[in-house]
Coordinates of C-alpha atoms in Angstrom, one line a residue:
M1 CA 46.7 98.0 50.7
A2 CA 43.4 97.1 48.6
T3 CA 43.6 97.9 44.9
P4 CA 41.5 100.4 43.3
A5 CA 39.3 97.9 42.0
F6 CA 38.7 96.3 45.3
E7 CA 38.0 99.7 46.8
D8 CA 35.2 100.0 44.1
I9 CA 33.7 97.0 45.6
V10 CA 33.8 98.2 48.8
E11 CA 32.3 101.3 47.7
D12 CA 29.6 99.6 46.0
F13 CA 28.9 97.6 49.0
E14 CA 28.5 100.5 51.2
F15 CA 25.4 101.6 49.2
L16 CA 23.9 98.1 49.2
E17 CA 22.2 97.8 52.5
D18 CA 20.6 94.6 52.3
W19 CA 22.7 91.3 52.3
E20 CA 20.8 90.0 49.2
D21 CA 21.6 93.0 47.1
R22 CA 25.2 92.3 48.1
Y23 CA 25.0 88.6 47.2
R24 CA 23.5 89.6 43.6
H25 CA 26.4 92.1 43.4
V26 CA 28.9 89.5 44.0
I27 CA 27.4 87.0 41.5
E28 CA 27.1 89.9 39.0
Q29 CA 30.9 90.4 39.5
G30 CA 31.4 86.8 38.3
K31 CA 29.0 87.0 35.5
A32 CA 31.1 89.9 34.1
M33 CA 34.3 88.1 34.0
E34 CA 35.5 86.3 30.9
P35 CA 35.1 82.4 30.9
L36 CA 38.6 80.5 31.7
N37 CA 39.6 79.1 28.7
D38 CA 38.6 75.2 28.9
A39 CA 42.5 74.4 28.5
F40 CA 43.3 75.8 31.7
K41 CA 40.5 73.8 33.5
V42 CA 43.1 71.0 34.5
P43 CA 44.1 69.2 37.8
A44 CA 47.1 71.6 37.9
T45 CA 44.8 74.7 38.4
K46 CA 41.9 73.1 40.2
V47 CA 41.5 74.4 43.8
N48 CA 40.9 71.3 46.3
G49 CA 39.0 72.2 49.5
C50 CA 35.9 74.0 47.3
A51 CA 32.5 72.4 47.4
S52 CA 32.4 73.5 43.6
Q53 CA 34.6 73.1 40.8
V54 CA 37.0 75.9 41.0
W55 CA 40.4 76.9 38.7
L56 CA 42.6 79.3 39.2
H57 CA 44.8 80.2 36.4
P58 CA 48.0 82.6 37.6
M59 CA 50.2 84.6 35.6
I60 CA 53.1 86.7 36.5
E61 CA 54.3 89.1 34.0
G62 CA 57.0 91.7 34.6
G63 CA 56.9 90.9 38.5
V64 CA 52.8 91.7 38.5
F65 CA 50.6 89.1 39.6
K66 CA 47.5 88.5 37.7
F67 CA 45.0 85.4 37.9
D68 CA 42.1 84.2 35.9
G69 CA 39.7 81.9 37.3
D70 CA 36.4 80.2 36.9
S71 CA 33.7 78.0 38.7
D72 CA 30.6 75.9 38.3
A73 CA 29.0 77.8 41.0
L74 CA 27.8 81.5 40.4
I75 CA 28.4 82.7 44.0
V76 CA 31.9 81.3 43.7
R77 CA 32.5 82.8 40.5
G78 CA 31.6 86.0 42.1
L79 CA 33.9 85.6 44.8
I80 CA 36.7 84.7 42.3
A81 CA 35.9 88.0 40.8
V82 CA 36.1 89.7 44.3
L83 CA 39.7 88.0 44.7
R84 CA 40.6 89.1 41.4
S85 CA 40.0 92.8 42.3
L86 CA 42.0 92.3 45.7
Y87 CA 44.9 90.9 44.2
N88 CA 45.2 91.4 40.3
G89 CA 47.9 94.1 39.4
L90 CA 50.0 93.8 42.8
P91 CA 53.8 93.3 42.6
V92 CA 54.0 89.5 43.2
G93 CA 56.0 90.2 46.3
E94 CA 53.1 92.2 47.8
V95 CA 50.4 89.4 47.2
P96 CA 51.3 87.3 50.3
K97 CA 51.1 90.3 52.4
V98 CA 47.7 91.2 51.6
D99 CA 45.3 90.6 54.7
A100 CA 42.7 89.0 52.7
G101 CA 40.5 88.2 55.5
G102 CA 40.7 91.7 56.8
E103 CA 39.9 93.2 53.5
L104 CA 37.1 90.6 52.7
A105 CA 35.7 91.4 56.3
R106 CA 35.0 95.1 55.1
L107 CA 32.4 93.4 52.7
G108 CA 31.0 91.4 55.4
L109 CA 31.3 88.2 53.4
N110 CA 32.5 86.1 56.4
D111 CA 29.1 86.6 58.2
H112 CA 27.1 85.4 55.1
L113 CA 28.8 82.6 53.5
S114 CA 28.4 78.8 54.4
A115 CA 31.0 77.1 56.1
Q116 CA 31.9 75.2 52.9
R117 CA 32.1 78.5 50.9
S118 CA 34.3 79.9 53.6
N119 CA 36.6 77.1 53.6
G120 CA 36.8 77.2 49.6
L121 CA 37.7 80.9 49.9
R122 CA 40.5 80.3 52.2
S123 CA 41.6 77.3 49.6
M124 CA 41.5 80.0 46.9
I125 CA 43.5 82.7 48.7
E126 CA 46.0 80.0 50.0
R127 CA 46.5 78.9 46.5
I128 CA 47.1 82.4 45.3
R129 CA 49.5 83.2 48.2
D130 CA 51.6 80.0 47.5
V131 CA 51.8 80.8 43.9
A132 CA 52.8 84.3 44.5
Q133 CA 55.5 83.1 47.1
E134 CA 56.9 80.5 44.8
N135 CA 57.4 83.1 42.1
A136 CA 58.5 86.1 44.3

């Protein structure tokens, strides 16, 4: 059920054999994102449970889910970009049905993130799901 944008990342990862290259690719994904407007970096959009500062700003337009985000850590910004590719553009009712763990496992992220980063990633996914469920 992955989006075409996420499938592109999976395809890129298949060509990158070394984990360090994959790690750099995730960081580059984050660098390519537009920064989140400072007006959205408020307590209501802050994600708790992350080692770094993380903000997610969800938007639902015409029943379609989308979010922007930002972090003060490059790798986390990259993880936000990966999550955006996984979720952005889905009908809001489909968002909670995405097996994020299974999809992200296709990238091998689980094996290479610290426990704190993994917990932060789970917190971001929970926030995304919660917002979608509230608005479905």
